[in-house]
Coordinates of C-alpha atoms in Angstrom, one line a residue:
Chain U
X78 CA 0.0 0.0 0.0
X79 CA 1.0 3.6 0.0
X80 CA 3.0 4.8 2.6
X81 CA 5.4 7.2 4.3
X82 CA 8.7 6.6 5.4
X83 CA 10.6 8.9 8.0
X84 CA 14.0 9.0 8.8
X85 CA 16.0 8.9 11.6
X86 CA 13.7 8.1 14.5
X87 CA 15.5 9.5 17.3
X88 CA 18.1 13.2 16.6
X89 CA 19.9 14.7 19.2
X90 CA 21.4 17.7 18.2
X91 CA 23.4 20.4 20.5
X92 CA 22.0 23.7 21.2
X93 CA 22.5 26.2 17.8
X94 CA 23.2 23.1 15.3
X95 CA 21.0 22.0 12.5
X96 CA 18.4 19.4 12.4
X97 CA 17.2 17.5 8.9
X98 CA 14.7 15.2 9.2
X99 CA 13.9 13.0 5.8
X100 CA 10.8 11.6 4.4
X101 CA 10.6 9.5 1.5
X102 CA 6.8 8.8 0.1
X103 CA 5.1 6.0 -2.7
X104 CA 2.7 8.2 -4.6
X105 CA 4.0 10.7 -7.3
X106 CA 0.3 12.0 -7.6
X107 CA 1.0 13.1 -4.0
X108 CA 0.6 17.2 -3.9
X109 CA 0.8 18.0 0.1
X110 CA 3.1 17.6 2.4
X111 CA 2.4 19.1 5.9
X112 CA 4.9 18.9 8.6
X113 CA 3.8 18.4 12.7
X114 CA 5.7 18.8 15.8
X115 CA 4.0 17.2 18.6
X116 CA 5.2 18.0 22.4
X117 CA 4.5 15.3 25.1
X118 CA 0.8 14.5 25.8
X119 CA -0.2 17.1 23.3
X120 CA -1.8 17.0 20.0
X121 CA 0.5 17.5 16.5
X122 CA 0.4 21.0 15.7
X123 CA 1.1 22.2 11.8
X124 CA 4.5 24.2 11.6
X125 CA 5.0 24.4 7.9
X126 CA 3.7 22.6 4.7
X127 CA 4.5 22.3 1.3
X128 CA 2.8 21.9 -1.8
X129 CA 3.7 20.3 -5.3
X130 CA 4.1 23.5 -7.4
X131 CA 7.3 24.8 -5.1
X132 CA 10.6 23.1 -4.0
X133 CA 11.2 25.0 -1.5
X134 CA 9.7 27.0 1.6
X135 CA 10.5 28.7 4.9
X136 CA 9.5 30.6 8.2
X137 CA 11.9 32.2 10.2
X138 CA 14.5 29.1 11.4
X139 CA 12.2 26.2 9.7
X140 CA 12.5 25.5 6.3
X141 CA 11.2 22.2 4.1
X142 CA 12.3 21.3 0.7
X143 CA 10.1 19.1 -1.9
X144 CA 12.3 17.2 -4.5
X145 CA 9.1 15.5 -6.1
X146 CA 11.2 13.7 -9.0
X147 CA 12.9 11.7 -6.0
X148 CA 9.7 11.4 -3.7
X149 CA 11.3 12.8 -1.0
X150 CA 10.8 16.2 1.0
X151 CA 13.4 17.3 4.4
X152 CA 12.6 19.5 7.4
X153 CA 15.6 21.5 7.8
X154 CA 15.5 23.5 11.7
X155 CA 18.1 26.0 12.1
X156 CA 19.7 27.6 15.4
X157 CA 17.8 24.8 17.3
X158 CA 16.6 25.9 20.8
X159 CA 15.4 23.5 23.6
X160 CA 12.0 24.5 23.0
X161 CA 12.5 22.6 19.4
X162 CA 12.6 19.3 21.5
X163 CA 9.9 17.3 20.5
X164 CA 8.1 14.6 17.9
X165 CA 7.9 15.5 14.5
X166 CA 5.6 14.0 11.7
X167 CA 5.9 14.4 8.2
X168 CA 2.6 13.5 6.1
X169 CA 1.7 13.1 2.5
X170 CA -1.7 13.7 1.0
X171 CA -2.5 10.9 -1.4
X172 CA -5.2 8.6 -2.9
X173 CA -5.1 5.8 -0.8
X174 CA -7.5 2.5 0.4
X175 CA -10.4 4.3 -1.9
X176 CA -10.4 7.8 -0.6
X177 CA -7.9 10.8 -0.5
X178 CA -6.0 11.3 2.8
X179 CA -3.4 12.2 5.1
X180 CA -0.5 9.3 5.1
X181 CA 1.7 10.2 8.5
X182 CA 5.4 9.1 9.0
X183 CA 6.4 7.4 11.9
X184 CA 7.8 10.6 13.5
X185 CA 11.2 11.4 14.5
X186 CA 11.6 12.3 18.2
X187 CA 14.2 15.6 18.5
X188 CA 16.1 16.2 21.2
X189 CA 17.9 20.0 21.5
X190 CA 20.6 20.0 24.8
X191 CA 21.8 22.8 26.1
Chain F
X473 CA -10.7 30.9 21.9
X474 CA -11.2 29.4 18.5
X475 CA -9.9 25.2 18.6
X476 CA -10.7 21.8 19.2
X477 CA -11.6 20.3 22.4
X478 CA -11.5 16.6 23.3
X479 CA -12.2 15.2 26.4
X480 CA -12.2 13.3 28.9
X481 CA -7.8 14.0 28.9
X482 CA -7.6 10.2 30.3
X483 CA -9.9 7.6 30.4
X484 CA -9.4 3.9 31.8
X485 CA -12.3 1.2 31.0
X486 CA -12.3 -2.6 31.9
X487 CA -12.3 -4.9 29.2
X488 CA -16.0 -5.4 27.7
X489 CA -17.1 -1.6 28.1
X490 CA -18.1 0.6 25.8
X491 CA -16.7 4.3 26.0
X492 CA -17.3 7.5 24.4
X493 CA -14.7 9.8 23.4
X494 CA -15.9 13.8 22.8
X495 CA -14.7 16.1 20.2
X496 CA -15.9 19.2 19.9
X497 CA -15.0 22.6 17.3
X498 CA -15.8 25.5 17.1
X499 CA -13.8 26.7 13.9
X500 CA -16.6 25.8 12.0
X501 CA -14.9 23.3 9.6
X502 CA -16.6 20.6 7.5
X503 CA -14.8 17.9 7.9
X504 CA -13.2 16.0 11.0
X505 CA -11.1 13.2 12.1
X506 CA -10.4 10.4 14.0
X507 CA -6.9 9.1 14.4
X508 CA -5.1 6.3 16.7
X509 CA -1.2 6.8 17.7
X510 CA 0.3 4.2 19.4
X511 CA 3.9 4.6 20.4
X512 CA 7.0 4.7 17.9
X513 CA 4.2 5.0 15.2
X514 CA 2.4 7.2 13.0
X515 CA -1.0 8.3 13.4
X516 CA -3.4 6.0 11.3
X517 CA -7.5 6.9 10.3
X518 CA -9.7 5.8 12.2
X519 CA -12.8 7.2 10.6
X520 CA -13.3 10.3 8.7
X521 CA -16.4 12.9 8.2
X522 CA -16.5 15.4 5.3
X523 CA -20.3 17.1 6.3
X524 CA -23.1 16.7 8.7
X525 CA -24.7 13.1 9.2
X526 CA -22.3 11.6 6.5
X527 CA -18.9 9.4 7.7
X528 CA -16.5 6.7 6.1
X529 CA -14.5 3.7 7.8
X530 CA -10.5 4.8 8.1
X531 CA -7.6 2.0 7.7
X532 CA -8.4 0.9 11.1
X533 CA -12.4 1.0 11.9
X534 CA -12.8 -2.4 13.2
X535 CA -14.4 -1.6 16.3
X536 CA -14.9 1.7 16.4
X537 CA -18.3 4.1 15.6
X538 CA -19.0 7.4 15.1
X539 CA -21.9 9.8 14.6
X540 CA -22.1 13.4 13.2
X541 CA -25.2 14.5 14.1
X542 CA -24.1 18.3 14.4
X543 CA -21.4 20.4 12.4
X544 CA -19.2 20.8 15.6
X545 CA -19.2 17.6 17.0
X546 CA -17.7 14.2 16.1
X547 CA -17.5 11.7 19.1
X548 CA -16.0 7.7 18.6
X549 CA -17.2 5.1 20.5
X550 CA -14.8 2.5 21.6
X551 CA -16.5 -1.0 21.7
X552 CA -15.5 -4.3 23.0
X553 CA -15.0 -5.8 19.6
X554 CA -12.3 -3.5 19.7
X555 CA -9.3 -5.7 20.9
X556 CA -6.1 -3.6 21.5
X557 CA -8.0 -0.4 22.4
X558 CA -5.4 1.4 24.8
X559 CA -4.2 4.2 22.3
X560 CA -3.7 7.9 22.0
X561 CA -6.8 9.1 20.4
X562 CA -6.6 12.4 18.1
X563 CA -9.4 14.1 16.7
X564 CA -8.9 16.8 14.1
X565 CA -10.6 19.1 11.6
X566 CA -10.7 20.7 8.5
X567 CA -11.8 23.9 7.0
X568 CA -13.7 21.5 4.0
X569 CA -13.8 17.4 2.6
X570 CA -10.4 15.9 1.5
X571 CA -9.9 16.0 -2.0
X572 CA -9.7 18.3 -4.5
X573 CA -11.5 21.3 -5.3
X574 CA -11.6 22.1 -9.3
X575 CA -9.1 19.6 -10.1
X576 CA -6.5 21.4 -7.7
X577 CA -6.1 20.8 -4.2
X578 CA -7.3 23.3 -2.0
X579 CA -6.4 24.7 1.2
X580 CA -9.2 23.2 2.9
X581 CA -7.3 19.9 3.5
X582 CA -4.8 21.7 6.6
X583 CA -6.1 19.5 8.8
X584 CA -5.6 21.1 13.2
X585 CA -6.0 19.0 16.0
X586 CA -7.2 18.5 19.0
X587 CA -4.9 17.7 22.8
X588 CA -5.8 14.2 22.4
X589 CA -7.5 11.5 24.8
X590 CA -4.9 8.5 26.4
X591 CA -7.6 5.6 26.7
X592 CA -6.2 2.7 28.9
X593 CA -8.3 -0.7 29.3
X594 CA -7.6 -2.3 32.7

């Protein structure tokens, strides 16, 4: 079936470096890709998202890029702070199972030290 | 405060009960959402909404049921035939059905959700 593949699972990163987390998805008809950082008992919350038509977009220290020949988009987090310290999903909207949805990685889990 | 609500924030039920989880919004979206995580794992769809009295099964909706009697309001039931119920439980909307508008996607598929429900069967 389709799916999304996320990599790495765990990141630990030093205060100030940069993070990249990788996705990878099946479906080249696939024309959104939102990206979700979710803090401990919490729900996802949207940060950025990309669609089809561009390769590349930012906001402030978080940028994603779309390579759509490849099937694979990256969350790029600059300056990381410890408040960057959490789960992160990447998604992909496809046609899946008979219906159009939202196919979620399995998250990577970010850790920031100080 | 425009969001979603979902309550209760934990809930434990002995094997064999039924138990309602509540979503509520107020953004006034179309279509909502019903998503289980379970750890080291992606959420996956539970059952999905796109207007008023109208729902479709998700990847996973073997024991599970919904209603959407109103706009705002989405709530899952968790039956027994549900076997490996303990989950995190996400509810989420969106501003209109998932698909595509014209033949381009629309913005309406930004899909916001709620704090979540931890559901634990003793």
């Amino acid at each position: 079936g389709e799916n999304v593949e996320q990599h790495p699972s765990t990141l630990s990163v030093q205060e100030g470096d940069s993070a990249v987390i990788k996705c990878t998805y099946s479906d080249s008809a696939s024309n959104y890709f939102p990206w979700y950082k979710q803090e401990l008992g919490k729900g996802p919350q949207l940060i950025i998202d990309i669609r089809s038509n561009v390769g590349e977009k930012k906001d402030q220290r978080i940028a994603v890029t779309l390579n759509k020949t490849a099937k694979h988009f990256s969350l790029h987090i600059t300056e990381t702070q410890p408040e960057d310290s959490a789960v992160y999903f990447c998604a992909a909207f496809m046609f899946s199972g008979g219906y159009n949805k939202l196919i979620f990685g399995a998250g990577t889990r970010l850790a920031v030290h100080p | 405060d425009g969001g979603i609500t979902q309550s209760p924030k934990y809930l434990f039920r002995k094997e064999g009960q039924n138990v309602t989880l509540s979503c509520e919004q107020n953004l006034n979206h179309d279509a909502m959402y019903w998503y289980r995580q379970d750890p080291g794992q992606g959420l996956r769809l539970i059952y999905y909404s796109q207007i008023v009295n109208d729902f479709q099964k998700g990847d996973i909706a073997e024991g599970y049921s919904v209603s959407r009697e109103k706009k705002e309001s989405f709530p899952l039931t968790v039956t027994s035939a549900q076997k490996n119920p303990t989950a995190f439980y996400l509810c989420a909307s969106s501003m209109g059905p998932a698909g595509l508008v014209g033949g381009y996607l629309s913005s309406y598929n930004e899909q916001f959700f709620g704090p979540g429900t931890r559901l634990t069967v003793l």
